[in-house]
mmCIF file of C-alpha atoms in Angstrom:
data_model
loop_
_atom_site.group_PDB
_atom_site.id
_atom_site.type_symbol
_atom_site.label_atom_id
_atom_site.label_comp_id
_atom_site.label_asym_id
_atom_site.label_seq_id
_atom_site.Cartn_x
_atom_site.Cartn_y
_atom_site.Cartn_z
ATOM 1 C CA PRO A 1 -15.120 59.172 215.780
ATOM 2 C CA SER A 2 -16.596 55.875 215.944
ATOM 3 C CA GLU A 3 -17.568 55.191 212.813
ATOM 4 C CA TRP A 4 -14.032 56.598 211.396
ATOM 5 C CA LEU A 5 -13.417 53.921 214.235
ATOM 6 C CA LYS A 6 -15.793 51.082 212.130
ATOM 7 C CA ASP A 7 -13.716 51.894 209.005
ATOM 8 C CA THR A 8 -10.143 52.528 209.952
ATOM 9 C CA LEU A 9 -9.926 48.748 211.617
ATOM 10 C CA LEU A 10 -12.112 47.333 208.361
ATOM 11 C CA LYS A 11 -9.785 48.847 205.945
ATOM 12 C CA LEU A 12 -6.127 48.194 208.209
ATOM 13 C CA PRO A 13 -5.533 44.468 207.562
ATOM 14 C CA ALA A 14 -5.094 45.242 203.770
ATOM 15 C CA TRP A 15 -4.095 48.154 204.401
ATOM 16 C CA PRO A 16 -0.276 48.886 202.729
ATOM 17 C CA ASN A 17 2.322 50.009 205.266
ATOM 18 C CA ASN A 18 3.953 52.837 203.410
ATOM 19 C CA ARG A 19 0.184 54.695 203.422
ATOM 20 C CA ILE A 20 -1.007 53.906 206.454
ATOM 21 C CA ASP A 21 -0.643 57.782 207.140
ATOM 22 C CA GLU A 22 -3.786 58.123 205.282
ATOM 23 C CA LEU A 23 -5.689 56.018 207.642
ATOM 24 C CA LEU A 24 -5.353 59.068 210.665
ATOM 25 C CA PRO A 25 -7.934 61.727 210.819
ATOM 26 C CA LEU A 26 -5.714 64.766 210.583
ATOM 27 C CA THR A 27 -3.731 64.903 207.709
ATOM 28 C CA PRO A 28 -0.133 65.028 207.521
ATOM 29 C CA GLU A 29 0.023 68.396 206.534
ATOM 30 C CA PHE A 30 -2.412 69.338 209.603
ATOM 31 C CA ILE A 31 0.518 67.165 211.837
ATOM 32 C CA THR A 32 3.207 68.563 210.206
ATOM 33 C CA SER A 33 2.129 72.089 210.925
ATOM 34 C CA LEU A 34 1.871 71.049 214.506
ATOM 35 C CA SER A 35 5.547 70.065 214.892
ATOM 36 C CA GLN A 36 6.410 73.429 213.176
ATOM 37 C CA ARG A 37 5.236 75.319 216.422
ATOM 38 C CA GLU A 38 7.001 74.005 218.632
#
């Protein structure tokens, strides 16, 4: 987790806002599948 956080914080200032979900440790597809379970 600490390596992911370090890498993400380094990328964040130059990362496009419309691609911010790509920085999440979970894939957008996985997050969508979780919301569909409810």
